[in-house]
Amino acid sequence: MIIGVPKETFPRERRIALVPPSVLSLTKAGLEVAVEAGAGVAAGYSDSEFEGAGARIIPDRAGVFSGSDAIFQVRTLGANPEAGAADLELFKPGQVAVGFSEPLTALEEMKSLAERKVTAFALELIPRISRAQSMDALTAMATVTGYKAVLLAADSFGRLFPMMMTATGTIKAARVLVVGAGVAGLQAIATARRLGALVEAYDIRDAAKLEVESLGAKFLELEEVAESAEDSGGYAKAQSEETQKRQQELLADGVAGSDIVITTAAVPGRKAPVLISEETVSRMAPGSIVVDLAAERGGNCAPTKPGECIDLGGVAVHGPVNLASEVPFTASQLYSRGLSNFFVHMVKDGEFQIDTEDQIVADTLVTRDGEIVNARVREAIDISTGTTT
Amino acid sequence: MIIGVPKETFPRERRIALVPPSVLSLTKAGLEVAVEAGAGVAAGYSDSEFEGAGARIIPDRAGVFSGSDAIFQVRTLGANPEAGAADLELFKPGQVAVGFSEPLTALEEMKSLAERKVTAFALELIPRISRAQSMDALTAMATVTGYKAVLLAADSFGRLFPMMMTATGTIKAARVLVVGAGVAGLQAIATARRLGALVEAYDIRDAAKLEVESLGAKFLELEEVAESAEDSGGYAKAQSEETQKRQQELLADGVAGSDIVITTAAVPGRKAPVLISEETVSRMAPGSIVVDLAAERGGNCAPTKPGECIDLGGVAVHGPVNLASEVPFTASQLYSRGLSNFFVHMVKDGEFQIDTEDQIVADTLVTRDGEIVNARVREAIDISTGTTT
């Protein structure tokens, strides 16, 4: 079986789906690897490193698709709807596609992949069970994103993060508030703490309190706003608009008193909850910074504009998009390991087998034999077309 | 006595020489303060904050000069030779000027200040004695610069700084080498350590070893290259070209094996020593980063271009200029405290007195009554004109 790794085509995407050390793992499992020329350069991996690890370099993109049985991408069609559309003609019926693909929202793209008879796996749908942890590329990307968000904030902040006692006087530590203590949020807390900031954090899930405190941050205790905040996978559940409003009110003083606010609240497959109003941002001191990691899903902060940094009375509101891609070497390395672990899991004795009795396979397989076979994706389609009650 | 604070005019300078809390210290000492409108905005200090602290806001620059007895600047003439030249006509004979002014190299500008009969103090010349520590603005700026250099490196690096054990595998910590363990170097070491990097450091002064090690970094022990490396003020002394070559050779392996190299070696009033050759940079792995803090004085790294980031076979060589200005709030705060402590030291019972018996005053006073009165500056002029043997 030949694995093809084309260059990513999403604007400013610098990652690559497979790095040279993973090529070794795949070849050991009996697979061959073909990489598009130059595909790893933006992430810091040269063609010669791929060749050294046993991959073939293919000069053209079409050749990678036509000569491979499976295509590994960071962003397959759904997660790259515009530039990725051109790949649709390159996919061969029966070909396997693995990557992030926004399967719960990019429904038209999922239908297109099914029509093209592609066997598509969406890496976002890896279940949060312990034997799948080593395949969890989404969590790995959130780690990178949380780290980078703090660097972005520190770099645009006019002050130092750490408290310092100098001969000319004492400098106060920066006050950082992290909203949403999932993987990205926890990494942001850890990184801000490392840099010496005073960190507070809030999460609607009570379970987050211990994790936040174990990182040396203070958990912001707000009045309880929802009865059930966590789904069975440990992700935050969507909340009513009323609950969001109540959270906004309760969070407002914490936000207004912080120098840096990093928001990370997301609900899989949904628009992000708006937890900070424009009025609250305007209460922050000039020179303060908001980094809204939910920008791609509409933002946790009302004024956020995806891909832009806006100035609101001296407060900079950053809406970064695809932040993991800005630490491309490490992000590719972690993504590649997750994807390889996932794929090799389906290879028995050198043969690729789709065992839908296996939860990991069943949860991630989206399209097969011309059909959308994934229960969650079908449910999303039913809801969007109103065919459910 | 009225202190005037004009807006800084050096390109991209964001600092201001005096911040609102220092206005209070000066007025307490019997002085008045007049600030040019908008002078603090880029650093995060509004006109209304200055007014709240008791300063007057003056709408035009000429008005600040004509209405003041002393002018406080971050960059007075010598440190702002182009845009600052316009100030020369605004200075009044007998007016006091305090700020950084590159007195040992900007010799023509020192002569111009003398001709204009300005009484100029150069803050770089504050002696390194304990009672002057609270006035040492240069050291304070070096602290900010060392911190910011690490953020710059971390932000442009394609990997994470800290070692991480994730479910998909372990990420190695970044290897950082800091060359020159003065104030900027020590702060760079501390910041890189905070972020989780493995840090090595080198300094030609043996005395630096303990300081480096106390920050958790490894001191790079090289064969001894010079007999006397430190001057009486604790600064590194200039070394012969031969010694520099020898250091280059000895440092080469350490540089080539590092992911990030931050160089901070400077000798006051001299061109920076070139400690890293272009050939050594070419031995670094693609994706590596050099931040050359000596860029303004020619650079410690041969290929450095001041104010630019150049790519040498995948290695990014940053030659940042005026980095302290990119953390403008804190840098202004520290500068302002140092300058105010210095100035108030010369005010007795509300009267400004120049007591040249005081080492702090004698060391910093450059021009007075139409003459260059500073021994070190006169020596530099003698050397440059060949009137010394």
Short mmCIF file of N, CA, C and O in Angstrom, two decimals, chain A residues 14 43-44 133-137 140 143-144 147-148 151-152 154-164 166-172 187 191 193-197 286 326-331 333-335 337-338 341, chain B residues 14 43-44 133-137 140 143-144 147-148 151-152 154-164 166-172 187 191 193-197 286 326-331 333-335 337-338 341:
data_model
loop_
_atom_site.label_atom_id
_atom_site.label_comp_id
_atom_site.label_asym_id
_atom_site.label_seq_id
_atom_site.Cartn_x
_atom_site.Cartn_y
_atom_site.Cartn_z
N ARG A 14 1.50 25.94 6.91
CA ARG A 14 2.92 25.58 6.84
C ARG A 14 3.18 24.15 7.29
O ARG A 14 4.30 23.67 7.21
N ALA A 43 7.66 23.63 6.88
CA ALA A 43 7.67 23.14 8.26
C ALA A 43 9.07 22.82 8.75
O ALA A 43 9.27 22.50 9.92
N GLY A 44 10.05 22.89 7.85
CA GLY A 44 11.43 22.62 8.24
C GLY A 44 11.92 21.22 7.92
O GLY A 44 12.91 20.76 8.50
N GLN A 133 -5.53 7.67 22.63
CA GLN A 133 -4.84 8.90 23.01
C GLN A 133 -3.64 9.22 22.12
O GLN A 133 -3.40 10.37 21.78
N SER A 134 -2.91 8.18 21.74
CA SER A 134 -1.71 8.42 20.94
C SER A 134 -2.05 8.80 19.50
O SER A 134 -1.17 9.09 18.70
N MET A 135 -3.36 8.79 19.16
CA MET A 135 -3.78 9.16 17.80
C MET A 135 -4.43 10.54 17.78
O MET A 135 -4.86 11.01 16.73
N ASP A 136 -4.51 11.17 18.94
CA ASP A 136 -5.34 12.36 19.08
C ASP A 136 -4.61 13.61 18.58
O ASP A 136 -4.07 14.40 19.35
N ALA A 137 -4.62 13.78 17.28
CA ALA A 137 -3.92 14.91 16.66
C ALA A 137 -4.59 16.24 17.02
O ALA A 137 -3.91 17.27 17.14
N ALA A 140 -3.22 17.39 20.25
CA ALA A 140 -1.83 17.83 20.07
C ALA A 140 -1.79 19.23 19.47
O ALA A 140 -0.98 20.07 19.88
N THR A 143 -2.51 21.87 22.04
CA THR A 143 -1.35 22.12 22.90
C THR A 143 -0.47 23.21 22.27
O THR A 143 -0.07 24.17 22.92
N VAL A 144 -0.20 23.04 20.98
CA VAL A 144 0.65 24.00 20.27
C VAL A 144 -0.02 25.37 20.24
O VAL A 144 0.61 26.41 20.46
N TYR A 147 0.14 27.31 23.57
CA TYR A 147 1.50 27.86 23.77
C TYR A 147 1.69 29.12 22.92
O TYR A 147 2.10 30.16 23.40
N LYS A 148 1.34 28.99 21.64
CA LYS A 148 1.59 30.09 20.71
C LYS A 148 0.73 31.32 21.05
O LYS A 148 1.15 32.46 20.81
N LEU A 151 2.61 33.39 23.47
CA LEU A 151 3.72 34.12 22.82
C LEU A 151 3.20 35.32 22.04
O LEU A 151 3.79 36.40 22.07
N LEU A 152 2.09 35.11 21.34
CA LEU A 152 1.47 36.20 20.58
C LEU A 152 1.10 37.35 21.51
O LEU A 152 1.37 38.53 21.23
N ALA A 154 2.33 37.94 24.57
CA ALA A 154 3.54 38.51 25.21
C ALA A 154 4.26 39.43 24.24
O ALA A 154 4.81 40.47 24.62
N ASP A 155 4.26 39.03 22.96
CA ASP A 155 5.01 39.78 21.98
C ASP A 155 4.34 41.12 21.66
O ASP A 155 5.01 42.09 21.30
N SER A 156 3.01 41.17 21.77
CA SER A 156 2.36 42.45 21.43
C SER A 156 2.08 43.29 22.67
O SER A 156 1.57 44.39 22.58
N PHE A 157 2.43 42.78 23.83
CA PHE A 157 2.18 43.48 25.10
C PHE A 157 3.31 44.48 25.35
O PHE A 157 4.47 44.17 25.13
N GLY A 158 2.98 45.67 25.80
CA GLY A 158 3.99 46.71 26.04
C GLY A 158 4.72 46.56 27.36
O GLY A 158 5.50 47.43 27.73
N ARG A 159 4.42 45.49 28.08
CA ARG A 159 5.05 45.29 29.38
C ARG A 159 5.69 43.91 29.44
O ARG A 159 5.51 43.10 28.56
N LEU A 160 6.43 43.66 30.50
CA LEU A 160 7.00 42.33 30.73
C LEU A 160 5.96 41.44 31.39
O LEU A 160 5.06 41.93 32.08
N PHE A 161 6.08 40.14 31.22
CA PHE A 161 5.20 39.21 31.95
C PHE A 161 5.64 39.02 33.40
O PHE A 161 4.82 39.05 34.29
N PRO A 162 6.93 38.78 33.65
CA PRO A 162 7.30 38.46 35.03
C PRO A 162 7.38 39.67 35.94
O PRO A 162 7.64 40.78 35.48
N MET A 163 7.15 39.45 37.21
CA MET A 163 7.44 40.46 38.22
C MET A 163 8.95 40.56 38.29
O MET A 163 9.65 39.56 38.17
N MET A 164 9.47 41.78 38.47
CA MET A 164 10.91 41.94 38.57
C MET A 164 11.26 42.98 39.59
O MET A 164 10.63 44.03 39.65
N THR A 166 14.12 45.37 40.30
CA THR A 166 15.35 45.92 39.72
C THR A 166 15.84 47.05 40.61
O THR A 166 15.11 47.50 41.50
N ALA A 167 17.04 47.51 40.34
CA ALA A 167 17.62 48.59 41.14
C ALA A 167 16.78 49.86 41.02
O ALA A 167 16.74 50.67 41.93
N THR A 168 16.10 50.02 39.88
CA THR A 168 15.30 51.23 39.71
C THR A 168 13.85 51.02 40.16
O THR A 168 13.03 51.89 39.98
N GLY A 169 13.54 49.87 40.76
CA GLY A 169 12.20 49.67 41.29
C GLY A 169 11.59 48.36 40.83
O GLY A 169 12.16 47.64 40.02
N THR A 170 10.40 48.09 41.35
CA THR A 170 9.74 46.82 41.06
C THR A 170 8.77 46.94 39.89
O THR A 170 8.10 47.96 39.73
N ILE A 171 8.75 45.90 39.07
CA ILE A 171 7.84 45.82 37.94
C ILE A 171 6.78 44.79 38.31
O ILE A 171 7.12 43.68 38.73
N LYS A 172 5.52 45.14 38.13
CA LYS A 172 4.44 44.20 38.47
C LYS A 172 4.31 43.11 37.41
O LYS A 172 4.52 43.35 36.22
N GLN A 187 -2.62 24.65 28.33
CA GLN A 187 -1.27 24.94 27.83
C GLN A 187 -1.00 26.44 27.90
O GLN A 187 0.12 26.86 28.20
N THR A 191 2.03 28.08 29.99
CA THR A 191 3.02 28.93 29.34
C THR A 191 3.06 30.33 29.97
O THR A 191 4.13 30.89 30.20
N ARG A 193 2.25 31.04 33.01
CA ARG A 193 2.87 30.84 34.32
C ARG A 193 4.39 30.75 34.18
O ARG A 193 5.14 31.36 34.93
N ARG A 194 4.85 29.96 33.20
CA ARG A 194 6.29 29.85 32.94
C ARG A 194 6.92 31.22 32.77
O ARG A 194 7.99 31.50 33.27
N LEU A 195 6.24 32.08 31.99
CA LEU A 195 6.78 33.41 31.71
C LEU A 195 6.65 34.35 32.90
O LEU A 195 7.10 35.49 32.85
N GLY A 196 6.00 33.89 33.96
CA GLY A 196 5.99 34.68 35.19
C GLY A 196 4.74 35.49 35.44
O GLY A 196 4.70 36.32 36.35
N ALA A 197 3.69 35.27 34.64
CA ALA A 197 2.46 36.03 34.84
C ALA A 197 1.66 35.47 36.02
O ALA A 197 1.82 34.32 36.41
N PRO A 286 -6.25 50.54 28.51
CA PRO A 286 -5.52 50.64 27.23
C PRO A 286 -4.19 49.89 27.34
O PRO A 286 -3.56 49.91 28.40
N GLU A 326 1.71 28.09 12.82
CA GLU A 326 2.82 29.03 13.01
C GLU A 326 3.92 28.45 13.91
O GLU A 326 4.90 29.14 14.19
N VAL A 327 3.73 27.23 14.38
CA VAL A 327 4.83 26.49 15.02
C VAL A 327 4.95 25.20 14.19
O VAL A 327 4.70 24.10 14.66
N PRO A 328 5.32 25.34 12.90
CA PRO A 328 5.06 24.26 11.95
C PRO A 328 5.87 22.99 12.18
O PRO A 328 5.40 21.90 11.91
N PHE A 329 7.08 23.14 12.69
CA PHE A 329 7.91 21.95 12.87
C PHE A 329 7.29 21.03 13.92
O PHE A 329 7.02 19.86 13.66
N THR A 330 7.03 21.59 15.08
CA THR A 330 6.46 20.78 16.17
C THR A 330 5.04 20.34 15.85
O THR A 330 4.66 19.19 16.10
N ALA A 331 4.24 21.23 15.29
CA ALA A 331 2.86 20.88 14.99
C ALA A 331 2.81 19.72 13.99
O ALA A 331 2.01 18.78 14.13
N GLN A 333 5.15 17.48 13.51
CA GLN A 333 5.69 16.31 14.20
C GLN A 333 4.58 15.62 15.02
O GLN A 333 4.39 14.41 14.92
N LEU A 334 3.83 16.41 15.77
CA LEU A 334 2.78 15.84 16.61
C LEU A 334 1.62 15.31 15.77
O LEU A 334 1.07 14.24 16.02
N TYR A 335 1.25 16.07 14.74
CA TYR A 335 0.18 15.64 13.85
C TYR A 335 0.55 14.32 13.18
O TYR A 335 -0.24 13.37 13.12
N ARG A 337 2.66 12.04 14.10
CA ARG A 337 2.66 10.90 15.01
C ARG A 337 1.24 10.40 15.26
O ARG A 337 0.98 9.20 15.25
N GLY A 338 0.32 11.33 15.49
CA GLY A 338 -1.07 10.95 15.74
C GLY A 338 -1.65 10.22 14.54
O GLY A 338 -2.24 9.13 14.67
N ASN A 341 0.01 6.76 14.05
CA ASN A 341 -0.49 5.80 15.03
C ASN A 341 -1.90 5.32 14.67
O ASN A 341 -2.23 4.15 14.79
N ARG B 14 9.18 54.21 20.63
CA ARG B 14 7.88 54.26 21.29
C ARG B 14 7.97 54.68 22.76
O ARG B 14 6.95 54.85 23.42
N ALA B 43 3.70 54.62 24.25
CA ALA B 43 4.17 53.78 25.36
C ALA B 43 3.02 53.36 26.26
O ALA B 43 3.21 52.55 27.17
N GLY B 44 1.82 53.92 26.03
CA GLY B 44 0.66 53.54 26.84
C GLY B 44 0.33 54.52 27.96
O GLY B 44 -0.38 54.17 28.90
N GLN B 133 23.09 52.87 41.50
CA GLN B 133 22.34 51.77 40.89
C GLN B 133 20.92 52.15 40.51
O GLN B 133 20.41 51.73 39.47
N SER B 134 20.27 52.92 41.37
CA SER B 134 18.87 53.26 41.12
C SER B 134 18.72 54.25 39.97
O SER B 134 17.62 54.60 39.58
N MET B 135 19.85 54.72 39.43
CA MET B 135 19.81 55.69 38.31
C MET B 135 20.21 55.02 37.00
O MET B 135 20.24 55.67 35.96
N ASP B 136 20.54 53.73 37.05
CA ASP B 136 21.18 53.07 35.92
C ASP B 136 20.16 52.66 34.85
O ASP B 136 19.74 51.51 34.76
N ALA B 137 19.78 53.62 34.04
CA ALA B 137 18.77 53.38 33.01
C ALA B 137 19.28 52.42 31.93
O ALA B 137 18.52 51.65 31.36
N ALA B 140 18.76 48.95 33.04
CA ALA B 140 17.32 48.65 33.00
C ALA B 140 16.88 48.33 31.57
O ALA B 140 16.10 47.40 31.34
N THR B 143 17.90 44.88 30.55
CA THR B 143 16.99 43.86 31.11
C THR B 143 15.82 43.63 30.17
O THR B 143 15.48 42.49 29.83
N VAL B 144 15.22 44.72 29.72
CA VAL B 144 14.07 44.62 28.82
C VAL B 144 14.48 43.98 27.48
O VAL B 144 13.79 43.12 26.94
N TYR B 147 14.98 40.15 27.68
CA TYR B 147 13.67 39.47 27.71
C TYR B 147 13.06 39.43 26.33
O TYR B 147 12.63 38.38 25.83
N LYS B 148 13.05 40.59 25.68
CA LYS B 148 12.38 40.68 24.37
C LYS B 148 13.10 39.85 23.31
O LYS B 148 12.47 39.32 22.39
N LEU B 151 11.69 36.44 23.40
CA LEU B 151 10.35 36.38 22.80
C LEU B 151 10.44 36.41 21.28
O LEU B 151 9.73 35.69 20.58
N LEU B 152 11.32 37.26 20.77
CA LEU B 152 11.52 37.35 19.32
C LEU B 152 11.96 36.00 18.76
O LEU B 152 11.44 35.52 17.74
N ALA B 154 11.57 33.00 20.18
CA ALA B 154 10.53 31.99 20.39
C ALA B 154 9.42 32.15 19.37
O ALA B 154 8.85 31.17 18.88
N ASP B 155 9.12 33.40 19.04
CA ASP B 155 8.02 33.66 18.12
C ASP B 155 8.37 33.27 16.69
O ASP B 155 7.49 32.91 15.91
N SER B 156 9.64 33.33 16.33
CA SER B 156 9.97 32.99 14.94
C SER B 156 10.47 31.55 14.81
O SER B 156 10.75 31.10 13.71
N PHE B 157 10.54 30.85 15.93
CA PHE B 157 11.03 29.47 15.93
C PHE B 157 9.88 28.52 15.56
O PHE B 157 8.76 28.69 16.03
N GLY B 158 10.14 27.54 14.74
CA GLY B 158 9.09 26.60 14.31
C GLY B 158 8.80 25.50 15.30
O GLY B 158 8.00 24.60 15.00
N ARG B 159 9.44 25.56 16.46
CA ARG B 159 9.24 24.53 17.47
C ARG B 159 8.86 25.17 18.80
O ARG B 159 8.90 26.38 18.95
N LEU B 160 8.50 24.33 19.76
CA LEU B 160 8.22 24.81 21.10
C LEU B 160 9.54 24.94 21.88
O LEU B 160 10.51 24.25 21.57
N PHE B 161 9.58 25.80 22.87
CA PHE B 161 10.75 25.88 23.75
C PHE B 161 10.78 24.74 24.77
O PHE B 161 11.80 24.13 24.97
N PRO B 162 9.67 24.48 25.46
CA PRO B 162 9.76 23.48 26.54
C PRO B 162 9.76 22.05 26.04
O PRO B 162 9.20 21.74 24.98
N MET B 163 10.38 21.17 26.79
CA MET B 163 10.23 19.74 26.59
C MET B 163 8.79 19.39 26.98
O MET B 163 8.24 19.97 27.91
N MET B 164 8.18 18.50 26.23
CA MET B 164 6.81 18.12 26.55
C MET B 164 6.62 16.63 26.34
O MET B 164 7.07 16.09 25.34
N THR B 166 3.75 14.26 25.57
CA THR B 166 2.35 14.22 25.18
C THR B 166 1.97 12.78 24.85
O THR B 166 2.83 11.91 24.74
N ALA B 167 0.67 12.57 24.68
CA ALA B 167 0.19 11.22 24.38
C ALA B 167 0.76 10.72 23.05
O ALA B 167 0.93 9.52 22.85
N THR B 168 1.05 11.64 22.14
CA THR B 168 1.60 11.23 20.85
C THR B 168 3.13 11.20 20.85
O THR B 168 3.73 10.99 19.81
N GLY B 169 3.76 11.41 22.00
CA GLY B 169 5.22 11.30 22.06
C GLY B 169 5.87 12.50 22.72
O GLY B 169 5.19 13.48 23.06
N THR B 170 7.18 12.43 22.85
CA THR B 170 7.91 13.47 23.56
C THR B 170 8.47 14.50 22.57
O THR B 170 8.91 14.16 21.48
N ILE B 171 8.41 15.76 22.99
CA ILE B 171 8.98 16.87 22.22
C ILE B 171 10.23 17.32 22.95
O ILE B 171 10.19 17.56 24.14
N LYS B 172 11.32 17.45 22.21
CA LYS B 172 12.57 17.88 22.84
C LYS B 172 12.56 19.38 23.15
O LYS B 172 12.00 20.16 22.38
N GLN B 187 19.35 38.22 31.49
CA GLN B 187 17.89 38.25 31.38
C GLN B 187 17.42 37.31 30.27
O GLN B 187 16.39 36.65 30.39
N THR B 191 14.90 34.22 30.87
CA THR B 191 13.64 34.13 30.13
C THR B 191 13.56 32.82 29.34
O THR B 191 12.52 32.16 29.30
N ARG B 193 15.09 30.07 30.10
CA ARG B 193 14.90 29.02 31.09
C ARG B 193 13.43 28.98 31.53
O ARG B 193 12.84 27.91 31.63
N ARG B 194 12.85 30.13 31.79
CA ARG B 194 11.43 30.19 32.16
C ARG B 194 10.57 29.47 31.14
O ARG B 194 9.65 28.74 31.47
N LEU B 195 10.88 29.71 29.86
CA LEU B 195 10.08 29.11 28.79
C LEU B 195 10.40 27.63 28.60
O LEU B 195 9.78 26.96 27.78
N GLY B 196 11.38 27.12 29.34
CA GLY B 196 11.61 25.67 29.31
C GLY B 196 12.75 25.20 28.43
O GLY B 196 12.91 24.01 28.22
N ALA B 197 13.54 26.13 27.89
CA ALA B 197 14.66 25.73 27.03
C ALA B 197 15.83 25.21 27.86
O ALA B 197 15.95 25.50 29.05
N PRO B 286 18.90 24.02 9.54
CA PRO B 286 17.84 24.88 9.02
C PRO B 286 16.73 25.01 10.07
O PRO B 286 16.44 24.03 10.78
N GLU B 326 10.34 48.18 21.97
CA GLU B 326 9.19 47.34 21.64
C GLU B 326 8.49 46.76 22.87
O GLU B 326 7.53 46.00 22.74
N VAL B 327 8.98 47.11 24.04
CA VAL B 327 8.25 46.85 25.29
C VAL B 327 8.10 48.22 25.94
O VAL B 327 8.64 48.50 27.00
N PRO B 328 7.36 49.13 25.26
CA PRO B 328 7.50 50.55 25.58
C PRO B 328 6.98 50.95 26.96
O PRO B 328 7.52 51.86 27.57
N PHE B 329 5.95 50.28 27.44
CA PHE B 329 5.40 50.68 28.74
C PHE B 329 6.43 50.46 29.85
O PHE B 329 6.79 51.36 30.58
N THR B 330 6.93 49.23 29.91
CA THR B 330 7.90 48.89 30.97
C THR B 330 9.22 49.62 30.76
O THR B 330 9.82 50.12 31.71
N ALA B 331 9.69 49.69 29.52
CA ALA B 331 10.97 50.34 29.26
C ALA B 331 10.90 51.81 29.67
O ALA B 331 11.84 52.34 30.28
N GLN B 333 8.88 53.11 31.91
CA GLN B 333 8.75 53.14 33.35
C GLN B 333 10.14 53.05 34.02
O GLN B 333 10.48 53.84 34.89
N LEU B 334 10.95 52.11 33.55
CA LEU B 334 12.28 51.91 34.14
C LEU B 334 13.22 53.06 33.81
O LEU B 334 13.97 53.54 34.66
N TYR B 335 13.15 53.51 32.55
CA TYR B 335 13.99 54.64 32.15
C TYR B 335 13.65 55.87 32.99
O TYR B 335 14.52 56.57 33.50
N ARG B 337 12.25 56.10 35.90
CA ARG B 337 12.69 56.00 37.30
C ARG B 337 14.18 56.30 37.41
O ARG B 337 14.61 57.03 38.30
N GLY B 338 14.97 55.72 36.51
CA GLY B 338 16.42 55.93 36.56
C GLY B 338 16.75 57.40 36.38
O GLY B 338 17.51 57.99 37.15
N ASN B 341 15.58 59.53 39.40
CA ASN B 341 16.47 59.34 40.55
C ASN B 341 17.78 60.11 40.34
O ASN B 341 18.30 60.73 41.27
#
